[in-house]
mmCIF file of C-alpha atoms and ligand atoms in Angstrom:
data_model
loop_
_atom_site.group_PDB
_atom_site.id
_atom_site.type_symbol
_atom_site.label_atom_id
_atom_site.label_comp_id
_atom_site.label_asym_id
_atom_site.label_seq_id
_atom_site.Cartn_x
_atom_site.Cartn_y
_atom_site.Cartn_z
ATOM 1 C CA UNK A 996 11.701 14.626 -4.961
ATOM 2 C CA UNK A 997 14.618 12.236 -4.970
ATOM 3 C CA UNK A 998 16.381 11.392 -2.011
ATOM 4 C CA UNK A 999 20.098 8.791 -2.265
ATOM 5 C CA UNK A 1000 20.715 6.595 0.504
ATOM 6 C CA UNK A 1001 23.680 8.211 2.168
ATOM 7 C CA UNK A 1002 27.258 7.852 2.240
ATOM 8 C CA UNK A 1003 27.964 7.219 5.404
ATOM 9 C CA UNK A 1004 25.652 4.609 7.253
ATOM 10 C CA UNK A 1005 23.423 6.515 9.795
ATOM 11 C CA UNK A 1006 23.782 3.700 12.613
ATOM 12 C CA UNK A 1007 21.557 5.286 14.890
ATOM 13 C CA UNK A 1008 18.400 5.746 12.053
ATOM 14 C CA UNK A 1009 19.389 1.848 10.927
ATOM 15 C CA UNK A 1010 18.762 0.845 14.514
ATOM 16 C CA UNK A 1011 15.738 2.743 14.865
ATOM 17 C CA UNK A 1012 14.473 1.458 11.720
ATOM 18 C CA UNK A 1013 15.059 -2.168 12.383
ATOM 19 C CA UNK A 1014 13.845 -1.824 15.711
ATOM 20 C CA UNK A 1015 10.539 -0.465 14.173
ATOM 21 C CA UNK A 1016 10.294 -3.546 11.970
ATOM 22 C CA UNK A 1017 10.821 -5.707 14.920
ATOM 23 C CA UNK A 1018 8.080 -4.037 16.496
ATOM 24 C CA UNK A 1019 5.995 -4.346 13.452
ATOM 25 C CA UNK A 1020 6.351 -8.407 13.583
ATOM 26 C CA UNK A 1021 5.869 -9.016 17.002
ATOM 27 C CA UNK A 1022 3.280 -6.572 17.835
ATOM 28 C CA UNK A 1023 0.850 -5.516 14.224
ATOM 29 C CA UNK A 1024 1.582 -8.143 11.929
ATOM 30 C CA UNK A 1025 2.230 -11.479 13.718
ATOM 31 C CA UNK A 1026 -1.733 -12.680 13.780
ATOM 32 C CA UNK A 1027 -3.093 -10.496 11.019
ATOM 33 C CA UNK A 1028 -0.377 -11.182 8.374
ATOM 34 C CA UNK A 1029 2.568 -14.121 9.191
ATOM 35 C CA UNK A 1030 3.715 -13.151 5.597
ATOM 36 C CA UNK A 1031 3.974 -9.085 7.022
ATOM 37 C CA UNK A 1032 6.083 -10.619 10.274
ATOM 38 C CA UNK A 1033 8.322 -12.866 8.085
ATOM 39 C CA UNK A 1034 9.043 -9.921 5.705
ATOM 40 C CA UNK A 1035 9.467 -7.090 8.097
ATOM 41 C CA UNK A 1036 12.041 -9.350 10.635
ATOM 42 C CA UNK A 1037 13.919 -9.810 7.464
ATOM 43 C CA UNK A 1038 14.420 -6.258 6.917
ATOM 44 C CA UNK A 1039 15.620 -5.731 10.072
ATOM 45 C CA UNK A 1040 18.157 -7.933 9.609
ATOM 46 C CA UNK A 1041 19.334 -6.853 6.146
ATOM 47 C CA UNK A 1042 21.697 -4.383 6.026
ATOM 48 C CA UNK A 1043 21.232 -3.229 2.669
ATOM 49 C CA UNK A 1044 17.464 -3.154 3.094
ATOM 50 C CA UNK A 1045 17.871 -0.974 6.013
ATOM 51 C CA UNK A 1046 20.525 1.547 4.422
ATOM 52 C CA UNK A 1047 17.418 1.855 1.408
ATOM 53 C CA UNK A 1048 14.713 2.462 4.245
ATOM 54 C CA UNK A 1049 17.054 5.359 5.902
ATOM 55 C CA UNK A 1050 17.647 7.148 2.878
ATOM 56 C CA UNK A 1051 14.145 8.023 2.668
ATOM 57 C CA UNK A 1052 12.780 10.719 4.303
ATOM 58 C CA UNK A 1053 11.722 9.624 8.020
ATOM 59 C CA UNK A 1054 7.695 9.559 7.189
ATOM 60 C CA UNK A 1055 8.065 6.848 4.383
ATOM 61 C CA UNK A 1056 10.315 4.587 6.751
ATOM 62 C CA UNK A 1057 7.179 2.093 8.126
ATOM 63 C CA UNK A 1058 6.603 -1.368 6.676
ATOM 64 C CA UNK A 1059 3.308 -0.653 5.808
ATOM 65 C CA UNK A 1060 4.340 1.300 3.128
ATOM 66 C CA UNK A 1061 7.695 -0.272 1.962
ATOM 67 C CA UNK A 1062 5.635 -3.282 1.385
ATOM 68 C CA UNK A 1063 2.347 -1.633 0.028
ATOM 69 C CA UNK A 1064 4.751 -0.254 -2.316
ATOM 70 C CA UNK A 1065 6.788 -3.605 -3.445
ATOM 71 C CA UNK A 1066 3.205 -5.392 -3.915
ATOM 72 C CA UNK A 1067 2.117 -2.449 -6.309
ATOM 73 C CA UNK A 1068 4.981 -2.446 -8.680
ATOM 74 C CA UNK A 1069 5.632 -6.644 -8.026
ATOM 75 C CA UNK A 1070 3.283 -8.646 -6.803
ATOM 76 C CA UNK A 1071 3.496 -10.043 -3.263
ATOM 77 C CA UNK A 1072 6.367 -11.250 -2.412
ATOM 78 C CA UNK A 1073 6.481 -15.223 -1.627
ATOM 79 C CA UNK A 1074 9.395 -14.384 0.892
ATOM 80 C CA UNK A 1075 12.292 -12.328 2.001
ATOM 81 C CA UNK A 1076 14.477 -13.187 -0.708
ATOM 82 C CA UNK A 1077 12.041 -11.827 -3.381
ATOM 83 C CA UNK A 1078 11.347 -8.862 -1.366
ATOM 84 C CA UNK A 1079 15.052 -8.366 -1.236
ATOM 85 C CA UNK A 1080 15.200 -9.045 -5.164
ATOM 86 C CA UNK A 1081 12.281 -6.306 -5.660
ATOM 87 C CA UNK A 1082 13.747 -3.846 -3.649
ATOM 88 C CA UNK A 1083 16.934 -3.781 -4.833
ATOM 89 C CA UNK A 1084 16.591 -4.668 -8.483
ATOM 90 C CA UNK A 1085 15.110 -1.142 -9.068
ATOM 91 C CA UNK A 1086 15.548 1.006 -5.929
ATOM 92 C CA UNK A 1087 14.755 3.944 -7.670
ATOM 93 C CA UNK A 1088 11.528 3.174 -9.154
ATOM 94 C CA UNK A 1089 10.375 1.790 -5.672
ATOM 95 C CA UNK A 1090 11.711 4.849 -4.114
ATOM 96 C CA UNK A 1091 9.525 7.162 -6.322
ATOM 97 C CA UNK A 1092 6.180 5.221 -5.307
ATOM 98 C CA UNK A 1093 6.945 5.377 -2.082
ATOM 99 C CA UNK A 1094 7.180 9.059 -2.137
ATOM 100 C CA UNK A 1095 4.221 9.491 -4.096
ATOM 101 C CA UNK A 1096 1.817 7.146 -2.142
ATOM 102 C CA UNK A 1097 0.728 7.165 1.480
ATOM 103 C CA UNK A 1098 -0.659 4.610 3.720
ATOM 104 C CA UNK A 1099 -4.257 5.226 2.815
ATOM 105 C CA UNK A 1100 -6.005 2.277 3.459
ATOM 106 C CA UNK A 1101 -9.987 2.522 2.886
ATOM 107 C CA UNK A 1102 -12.369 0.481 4.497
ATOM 108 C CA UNK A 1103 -16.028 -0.212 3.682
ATOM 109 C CA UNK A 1104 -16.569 -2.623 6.776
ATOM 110 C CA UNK A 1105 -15.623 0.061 9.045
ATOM 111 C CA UNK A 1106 -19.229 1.365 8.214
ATOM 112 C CA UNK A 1107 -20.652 -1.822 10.514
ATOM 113 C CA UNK A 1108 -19.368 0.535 13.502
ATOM 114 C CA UNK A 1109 -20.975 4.041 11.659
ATOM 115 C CA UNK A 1110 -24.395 2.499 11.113
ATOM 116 C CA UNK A 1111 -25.974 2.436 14.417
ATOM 117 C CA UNK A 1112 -24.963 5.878 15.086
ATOM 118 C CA UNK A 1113 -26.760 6.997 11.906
ATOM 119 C CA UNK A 1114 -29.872 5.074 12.016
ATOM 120 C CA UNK A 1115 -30.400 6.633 15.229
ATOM 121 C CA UNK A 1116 -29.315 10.527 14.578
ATOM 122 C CA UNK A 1117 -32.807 12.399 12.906
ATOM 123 C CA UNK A 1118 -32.035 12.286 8.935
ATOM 124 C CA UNK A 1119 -31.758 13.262 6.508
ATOM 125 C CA UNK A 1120 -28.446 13.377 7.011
ATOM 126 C CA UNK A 1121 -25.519 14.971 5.226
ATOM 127 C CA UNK A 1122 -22.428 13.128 5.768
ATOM 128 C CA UNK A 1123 -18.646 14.434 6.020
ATOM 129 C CA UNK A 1124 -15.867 12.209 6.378
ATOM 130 C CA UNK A 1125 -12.482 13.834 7.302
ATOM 131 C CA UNK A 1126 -9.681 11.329 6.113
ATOM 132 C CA UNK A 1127 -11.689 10.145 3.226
ATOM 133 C CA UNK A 1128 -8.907 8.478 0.984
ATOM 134 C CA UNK A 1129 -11.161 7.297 -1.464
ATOM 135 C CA UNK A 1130 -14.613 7.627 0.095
ATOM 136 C CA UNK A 1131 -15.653 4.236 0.767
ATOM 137 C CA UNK A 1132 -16.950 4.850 4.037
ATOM 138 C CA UNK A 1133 -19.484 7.423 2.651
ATOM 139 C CA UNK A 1134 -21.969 5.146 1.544
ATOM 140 C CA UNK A 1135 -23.144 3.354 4.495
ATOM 141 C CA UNK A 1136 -26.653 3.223 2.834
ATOM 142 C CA UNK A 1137 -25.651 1.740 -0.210
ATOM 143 C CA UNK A 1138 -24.432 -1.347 1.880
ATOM 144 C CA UNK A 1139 -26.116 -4.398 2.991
ATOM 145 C CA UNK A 1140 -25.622 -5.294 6.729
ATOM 146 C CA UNK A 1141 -26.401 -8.349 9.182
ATOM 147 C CA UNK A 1142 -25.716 -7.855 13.199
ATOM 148 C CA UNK A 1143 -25.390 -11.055 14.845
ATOM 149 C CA UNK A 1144 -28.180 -12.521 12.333
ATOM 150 C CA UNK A 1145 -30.697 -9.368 11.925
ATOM 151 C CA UNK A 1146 -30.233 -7.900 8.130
ATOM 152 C CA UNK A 1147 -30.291 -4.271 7.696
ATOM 153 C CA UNK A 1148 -30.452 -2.608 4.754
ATOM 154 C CA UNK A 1149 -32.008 -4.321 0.968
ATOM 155 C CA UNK A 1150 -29.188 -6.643 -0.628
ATOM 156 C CA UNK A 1151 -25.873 -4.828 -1.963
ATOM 157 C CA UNK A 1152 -22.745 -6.132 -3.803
ATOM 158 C CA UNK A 1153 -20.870 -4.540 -0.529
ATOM 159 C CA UNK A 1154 -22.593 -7.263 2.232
ATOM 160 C CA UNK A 1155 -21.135 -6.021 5.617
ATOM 161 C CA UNK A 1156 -21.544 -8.375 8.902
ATOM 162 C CA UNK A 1157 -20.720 -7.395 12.470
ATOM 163 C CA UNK A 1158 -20.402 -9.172 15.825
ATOM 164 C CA UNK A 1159 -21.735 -7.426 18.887
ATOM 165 C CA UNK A 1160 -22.302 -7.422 22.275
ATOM 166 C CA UNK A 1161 -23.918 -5.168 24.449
ATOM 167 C CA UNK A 1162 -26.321 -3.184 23.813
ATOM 168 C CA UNK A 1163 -25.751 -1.754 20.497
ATOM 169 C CA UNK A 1164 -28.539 0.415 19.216
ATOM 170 C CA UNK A 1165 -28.954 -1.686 15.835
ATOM 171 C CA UNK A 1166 -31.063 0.238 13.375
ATOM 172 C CA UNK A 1167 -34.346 -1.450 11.611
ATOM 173 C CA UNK A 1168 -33.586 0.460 8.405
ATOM 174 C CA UNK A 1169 -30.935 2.291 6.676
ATOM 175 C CA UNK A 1170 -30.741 6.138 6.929
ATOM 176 C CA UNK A 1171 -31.973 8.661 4.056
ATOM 177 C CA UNK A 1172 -28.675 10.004 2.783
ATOM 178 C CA UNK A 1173 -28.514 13.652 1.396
ATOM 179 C CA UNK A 1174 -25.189 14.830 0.789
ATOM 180 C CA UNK A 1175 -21.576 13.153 0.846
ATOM 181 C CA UNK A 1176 -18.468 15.162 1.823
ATOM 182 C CA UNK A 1177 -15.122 13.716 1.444
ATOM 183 C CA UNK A 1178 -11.825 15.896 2.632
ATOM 184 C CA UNK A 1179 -8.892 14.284 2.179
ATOM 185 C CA UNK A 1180 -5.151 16.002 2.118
ATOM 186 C CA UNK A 1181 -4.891 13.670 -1.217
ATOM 187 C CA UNK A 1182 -7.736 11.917 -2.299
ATOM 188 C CA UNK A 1183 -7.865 8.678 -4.053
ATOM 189 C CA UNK A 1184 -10.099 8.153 -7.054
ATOM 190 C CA UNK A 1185 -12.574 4.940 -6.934
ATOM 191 C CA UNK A 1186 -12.491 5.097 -10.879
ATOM 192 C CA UNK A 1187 -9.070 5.561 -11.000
ATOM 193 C CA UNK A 1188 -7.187 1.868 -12.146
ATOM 194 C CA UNK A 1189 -4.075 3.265 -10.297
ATOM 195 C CA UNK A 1190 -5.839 4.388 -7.062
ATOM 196 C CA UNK A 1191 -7.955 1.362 -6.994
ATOM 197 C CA UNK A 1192 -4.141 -0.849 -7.263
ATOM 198 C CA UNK A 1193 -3.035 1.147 -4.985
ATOM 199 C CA UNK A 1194 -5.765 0.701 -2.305
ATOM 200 C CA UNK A 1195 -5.609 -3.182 -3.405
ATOM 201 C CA UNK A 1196 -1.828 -3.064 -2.494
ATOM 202 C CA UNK A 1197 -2.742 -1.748 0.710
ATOM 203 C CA UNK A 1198 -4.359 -4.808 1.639
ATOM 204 C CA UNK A 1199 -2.130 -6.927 4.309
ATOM 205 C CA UNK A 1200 -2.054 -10.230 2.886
ATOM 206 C CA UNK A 1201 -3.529 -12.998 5.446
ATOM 207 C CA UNK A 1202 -6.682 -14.837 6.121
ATOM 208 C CA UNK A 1203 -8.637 -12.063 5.520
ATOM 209 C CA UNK A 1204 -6.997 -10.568 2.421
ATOM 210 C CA UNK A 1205 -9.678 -12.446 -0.203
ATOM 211 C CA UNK A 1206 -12.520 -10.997 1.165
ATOM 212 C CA UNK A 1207 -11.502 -7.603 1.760
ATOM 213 C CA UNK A 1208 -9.861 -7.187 -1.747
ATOM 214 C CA UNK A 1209 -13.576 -8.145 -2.804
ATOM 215 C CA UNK A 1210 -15.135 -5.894 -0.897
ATOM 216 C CA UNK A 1211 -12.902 -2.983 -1.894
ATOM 217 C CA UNK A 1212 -13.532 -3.725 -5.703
ATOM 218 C CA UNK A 1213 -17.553 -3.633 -5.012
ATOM 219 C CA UNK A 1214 -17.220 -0.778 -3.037
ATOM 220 C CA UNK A 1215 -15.278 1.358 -5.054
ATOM 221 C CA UNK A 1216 -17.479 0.240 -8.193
ATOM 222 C CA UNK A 1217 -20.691 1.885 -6.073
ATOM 223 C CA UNK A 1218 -18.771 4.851 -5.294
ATOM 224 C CA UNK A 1219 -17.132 5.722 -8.993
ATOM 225 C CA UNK A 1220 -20.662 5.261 -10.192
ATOM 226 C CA UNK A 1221 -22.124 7.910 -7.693
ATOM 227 C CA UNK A 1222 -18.858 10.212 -6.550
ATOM 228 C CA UNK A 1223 -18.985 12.059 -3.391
ATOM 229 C CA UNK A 1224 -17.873 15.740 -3.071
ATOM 230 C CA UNK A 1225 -14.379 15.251 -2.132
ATOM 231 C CA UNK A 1226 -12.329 18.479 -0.731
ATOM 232 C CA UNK A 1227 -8.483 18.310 -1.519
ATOM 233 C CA UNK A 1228 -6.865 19.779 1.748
ATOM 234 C CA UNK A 1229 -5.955 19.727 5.335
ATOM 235 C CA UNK A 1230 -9.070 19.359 7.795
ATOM 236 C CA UNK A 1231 -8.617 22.333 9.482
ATOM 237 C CA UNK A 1232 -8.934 24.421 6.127
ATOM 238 C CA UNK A 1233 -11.860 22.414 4.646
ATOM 239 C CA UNK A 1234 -14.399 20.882 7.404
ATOM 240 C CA UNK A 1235 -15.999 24.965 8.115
ATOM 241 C CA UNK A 1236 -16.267 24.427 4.453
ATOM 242 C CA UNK A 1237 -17.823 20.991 4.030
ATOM 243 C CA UNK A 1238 -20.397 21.704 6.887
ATOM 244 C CA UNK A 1239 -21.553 25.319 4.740
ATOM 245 C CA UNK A 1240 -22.256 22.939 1.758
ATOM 246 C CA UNK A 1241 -24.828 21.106 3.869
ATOM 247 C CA UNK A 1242 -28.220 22.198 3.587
ATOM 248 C CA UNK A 1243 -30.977 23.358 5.986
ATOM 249 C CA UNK A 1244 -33.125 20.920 6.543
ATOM 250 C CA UNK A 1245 -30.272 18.034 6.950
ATOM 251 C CA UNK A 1246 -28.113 17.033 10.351
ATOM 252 C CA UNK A 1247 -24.703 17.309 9.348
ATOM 253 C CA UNK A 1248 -22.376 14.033 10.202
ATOM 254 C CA UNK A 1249 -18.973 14.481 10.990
ATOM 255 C CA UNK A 1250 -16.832 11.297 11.088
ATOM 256 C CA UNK A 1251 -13.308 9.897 10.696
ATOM 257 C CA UNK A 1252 -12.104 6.467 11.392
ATOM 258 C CA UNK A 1253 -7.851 5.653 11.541
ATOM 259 C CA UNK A 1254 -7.036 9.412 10.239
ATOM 260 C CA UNK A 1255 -6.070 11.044 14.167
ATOM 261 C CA UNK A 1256 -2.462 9.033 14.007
ATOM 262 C CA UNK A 1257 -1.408 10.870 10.978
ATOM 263 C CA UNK A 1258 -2.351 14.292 12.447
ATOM 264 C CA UNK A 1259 -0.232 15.864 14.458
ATOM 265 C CA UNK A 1260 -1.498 16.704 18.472
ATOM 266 C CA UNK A 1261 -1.481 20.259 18.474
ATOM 267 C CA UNK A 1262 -3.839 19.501 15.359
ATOM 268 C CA UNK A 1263 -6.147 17.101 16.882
ATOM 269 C CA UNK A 1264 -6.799 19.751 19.572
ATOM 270 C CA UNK A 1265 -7.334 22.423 17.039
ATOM 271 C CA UNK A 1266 -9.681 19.353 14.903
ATOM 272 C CA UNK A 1267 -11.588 19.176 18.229
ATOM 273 C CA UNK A 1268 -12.473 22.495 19.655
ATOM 274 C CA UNK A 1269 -13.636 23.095 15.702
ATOM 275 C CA UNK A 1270 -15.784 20.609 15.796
ATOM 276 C CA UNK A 1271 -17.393 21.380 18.586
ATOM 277 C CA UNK A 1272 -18.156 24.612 17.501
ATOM 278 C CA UNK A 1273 -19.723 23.225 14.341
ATOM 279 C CA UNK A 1274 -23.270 22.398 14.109
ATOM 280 C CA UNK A 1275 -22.746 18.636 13.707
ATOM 281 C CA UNK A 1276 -22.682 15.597 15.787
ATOM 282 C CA UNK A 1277 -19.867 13.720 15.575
ATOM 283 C CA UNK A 1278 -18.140 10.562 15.350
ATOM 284 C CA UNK A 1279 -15.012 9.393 15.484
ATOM 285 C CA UNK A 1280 -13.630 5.433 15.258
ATOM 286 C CA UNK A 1281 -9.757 6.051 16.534
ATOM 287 C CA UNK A 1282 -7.411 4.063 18.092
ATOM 288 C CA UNK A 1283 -7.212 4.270 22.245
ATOM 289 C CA UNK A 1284 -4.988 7.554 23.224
ATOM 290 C CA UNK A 1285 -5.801 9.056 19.638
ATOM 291 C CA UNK A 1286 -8.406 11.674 21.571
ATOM 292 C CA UNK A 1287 -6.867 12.025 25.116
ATOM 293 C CA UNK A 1288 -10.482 13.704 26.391
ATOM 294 C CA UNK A 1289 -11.916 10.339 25.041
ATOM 295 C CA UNK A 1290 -9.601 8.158 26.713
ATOM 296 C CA UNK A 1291 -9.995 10.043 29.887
ATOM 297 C CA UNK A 1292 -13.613 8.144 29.988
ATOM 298 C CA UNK A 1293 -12.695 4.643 28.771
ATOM 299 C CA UNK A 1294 -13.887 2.066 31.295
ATOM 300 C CA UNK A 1295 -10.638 -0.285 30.898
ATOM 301 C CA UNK A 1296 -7.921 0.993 29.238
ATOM 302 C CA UNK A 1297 -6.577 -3.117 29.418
ATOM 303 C CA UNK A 1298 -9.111 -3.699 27.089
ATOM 304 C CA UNK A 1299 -7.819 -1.143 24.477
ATOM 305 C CA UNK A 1300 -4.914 -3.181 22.715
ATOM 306 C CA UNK A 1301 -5.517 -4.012 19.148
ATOM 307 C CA UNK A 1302 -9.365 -2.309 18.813
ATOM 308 C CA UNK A 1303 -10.697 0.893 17.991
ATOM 309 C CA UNK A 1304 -12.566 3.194 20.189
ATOM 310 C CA UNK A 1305 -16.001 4.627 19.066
ATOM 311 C CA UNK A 1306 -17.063 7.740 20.578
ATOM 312 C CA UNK A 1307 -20.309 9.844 19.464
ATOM 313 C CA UNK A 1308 -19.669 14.277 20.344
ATOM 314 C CA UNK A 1309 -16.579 12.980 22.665
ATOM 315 C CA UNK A 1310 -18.014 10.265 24.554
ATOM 316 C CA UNK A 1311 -16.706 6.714 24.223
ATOM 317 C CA UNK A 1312 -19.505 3.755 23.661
ATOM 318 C CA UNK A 1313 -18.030 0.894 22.396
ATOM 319 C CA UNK A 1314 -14.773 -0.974 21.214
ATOM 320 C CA UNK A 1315 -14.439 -1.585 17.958
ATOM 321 C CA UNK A 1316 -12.164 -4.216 15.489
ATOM 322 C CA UNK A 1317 -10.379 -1.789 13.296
ATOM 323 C CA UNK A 1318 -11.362 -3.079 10.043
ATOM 324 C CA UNK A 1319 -14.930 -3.283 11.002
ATOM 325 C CA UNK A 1320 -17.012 -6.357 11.815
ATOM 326 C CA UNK A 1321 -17.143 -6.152 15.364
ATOM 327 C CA UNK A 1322 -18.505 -3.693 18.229
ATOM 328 C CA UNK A 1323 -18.280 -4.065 22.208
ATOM 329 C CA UNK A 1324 -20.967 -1.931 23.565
ATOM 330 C CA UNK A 1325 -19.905 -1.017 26.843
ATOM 331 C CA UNK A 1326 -22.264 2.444 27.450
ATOM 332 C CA UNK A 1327 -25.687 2.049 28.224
ATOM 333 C CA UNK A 1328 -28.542 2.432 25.914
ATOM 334 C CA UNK A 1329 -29.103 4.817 23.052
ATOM 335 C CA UNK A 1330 -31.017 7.460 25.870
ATOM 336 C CA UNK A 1331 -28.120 7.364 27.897
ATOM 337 C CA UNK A 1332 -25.963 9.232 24.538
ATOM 338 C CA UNK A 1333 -29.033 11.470 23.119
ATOM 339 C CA UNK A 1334 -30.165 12.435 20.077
HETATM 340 C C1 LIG B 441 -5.816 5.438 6.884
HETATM 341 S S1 LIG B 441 -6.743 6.507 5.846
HETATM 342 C C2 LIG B 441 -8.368 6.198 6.451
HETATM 343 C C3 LIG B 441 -9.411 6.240 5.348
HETATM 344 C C4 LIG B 441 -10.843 6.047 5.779
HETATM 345 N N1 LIG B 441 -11.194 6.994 6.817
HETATM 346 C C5 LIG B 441 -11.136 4.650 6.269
HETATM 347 O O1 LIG B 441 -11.322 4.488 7.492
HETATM 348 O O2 LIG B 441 -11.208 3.698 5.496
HETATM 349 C C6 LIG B 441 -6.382 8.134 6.514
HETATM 350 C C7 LIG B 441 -6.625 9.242 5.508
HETATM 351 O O3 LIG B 441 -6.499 10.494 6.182
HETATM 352 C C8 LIG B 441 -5.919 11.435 5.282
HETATM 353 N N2 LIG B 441 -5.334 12.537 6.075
HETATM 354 C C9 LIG B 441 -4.260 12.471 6.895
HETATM 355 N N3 LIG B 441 -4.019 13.674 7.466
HETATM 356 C C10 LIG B 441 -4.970 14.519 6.995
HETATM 357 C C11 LIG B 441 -5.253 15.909 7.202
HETATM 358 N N4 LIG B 441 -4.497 16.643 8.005
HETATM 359 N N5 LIG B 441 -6.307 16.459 6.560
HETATM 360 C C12 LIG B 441 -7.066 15.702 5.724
HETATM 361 N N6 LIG B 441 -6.840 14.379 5.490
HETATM 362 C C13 LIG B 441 -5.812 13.798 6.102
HETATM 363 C C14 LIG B 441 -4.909 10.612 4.508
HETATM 364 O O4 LIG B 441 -4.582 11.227 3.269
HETATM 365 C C15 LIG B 441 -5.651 9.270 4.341
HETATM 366 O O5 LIG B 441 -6.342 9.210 3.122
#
């Protein structure tokens, strides 16, 4: 699929798109990437930048991926005049991996958040991610893990730390794995050099770029060593699927984390009343407002900006950072939740 910009300037879709970008810088990017805020407020100041963006269809618009997609083919760029240079040296070539790639970002650390939830559910377990990309966060117990100090887990290249507080039901021992389902509308390949670029490219660039480009490389060396079963297709058509693949004698895990803002609502509800009809517990990491019957039962919805919710079978338990590394237990103890 090849889409030209178009003839006539869409002034309404330019605003909308530099407004966007604006929105980007002030609001996403301006702590977790300076780099992300410089480049996306000058994009929504360049004309030509913004006539590229609106030529594409309206789902491959968001900075995210404009500048995944410049840092895969380029490098990073050291400022807005080489991302200007990179875009418009070879528009079409940056067009085409923008159409072909998807924000997809996979990460390992958002395990930290999974890990109490699994210690504490009676293994073995089975466990089926919906979202998967490329499957990194379906090897929780092939990760190391300290909580505020107390290790879990025996040492692992992937070494995941987490802040809590409250009282977050931190397991003494990793769980007994059985089975790893992946569904994923496009999955990514851990063994694939292309994939793995791609997920690198995914990686904002800021303080904590290093370390999670490191842990991404160690994690996606476990996982191309051991693969998961990974189902190509929409969740709706493939979770009954997944959970008939898990065998007796194993409590089947469902869990996504950052996949409900690229499904559609009247999805979501459909996701929801099938997974409650599904013999599984489940878990979902989301952003507030993501699962309106979760939000419903949040404590302090002032406390929502910038984190993750965790909820275990619809109930909310904790805030999390969205990357992983942090959880604020705000439900009570592990009875209070049941097994
Ligand atoms: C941002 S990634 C999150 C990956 C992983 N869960 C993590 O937390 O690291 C979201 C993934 O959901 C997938 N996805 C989006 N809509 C989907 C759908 N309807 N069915 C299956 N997968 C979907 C995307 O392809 C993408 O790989």
């Amino acid at each position: 699929m090849s889409e030209q910009a178009p003839a006539v300037a869409d002034t309404d879709g330019i605003e909308r798109i530099a407004a966007g970008y604006r929105r980007f810088a002030e609001v996403e990017a301006a702590t977790a990437s300076p780099l992300y805020a410089r480049l996306a407020i000058a994009v929504a100041e360049d004309e030509e930048l913004l006539r590229f963006l609106s030529g594409l269809p309206t789902g491959k618009r968001q900075p995210n991926l404009l500048f995944a997609a410049v840092r895969y083919l380029h490098g990073t760029p050291a400022g807005p005049a080489e991302l200007r240079g990179a875009v418009l040296e070879e528009p079409d070539r940056l067009r085409a991996t923008v159409l072909a790639r998807a924000t997809q970002t996979n990460e390992a650390a958002r395990c930290t958040a999974l890990l109490p939830f699994l210690g504490l559910i009676e293994g073995p377990l089975a466990l089926i991610e919906v979202g998967a990309s490329a499957g990194l966060c379906l090897y929780p117990d092939r990760y190391s893990y300290d909580y505020d100090g107390r290790p879990v887990g025996p040492p692992s290249p992937v070494h995941l730390t987490c802040t809590t507080t409250g009282a977050v039901p931190v397991p003494a021992a990793l769980p007994e794995v059985t089975a790893r389902i992946g569904i994923d509308l496009d999955p990514l390949d851990p063994a694939d050099d292309a994939d793995r670029a791609w997920l690198q490219a995914l990686i904002w660039p800021g303080s904590a770029a290093e370390e999670r480009r490191a842990r991404l490389d160690a994690a996606a060396t476990i996982a191309a060593r051991e693969p998961v079963r990974m189902l190509a297709g929409h969740l709706l058509d493939r979770l009954p699927e997944a959970v008939g693949l898990v065998s007796t004698g194993s409590s089947a895990v469902v869990f996504h984390t950052a996949l409900l803002p690229y499904v559609p609502l009247a999805q979501r509800k459909a996701f929801v009343e099938l997974v409650r009809e599904l013999p599984v517990r489940w878990i979902a990491q989301e952003g507030p407002g993501a699962l309106p019957e979760v939000e419903a039962q949040l404590p302090d919805a002032d406390e929502a900006r910038g984190r993750f919710v965790l909820s275990l079978d619809g109930r909310p338990v904790a805030w999390t950072a969205p990357h992983g590394g942090r959880i604020d237990w705000f439900a009570g103890g592990w009875e209070t939740i049941g097994r």
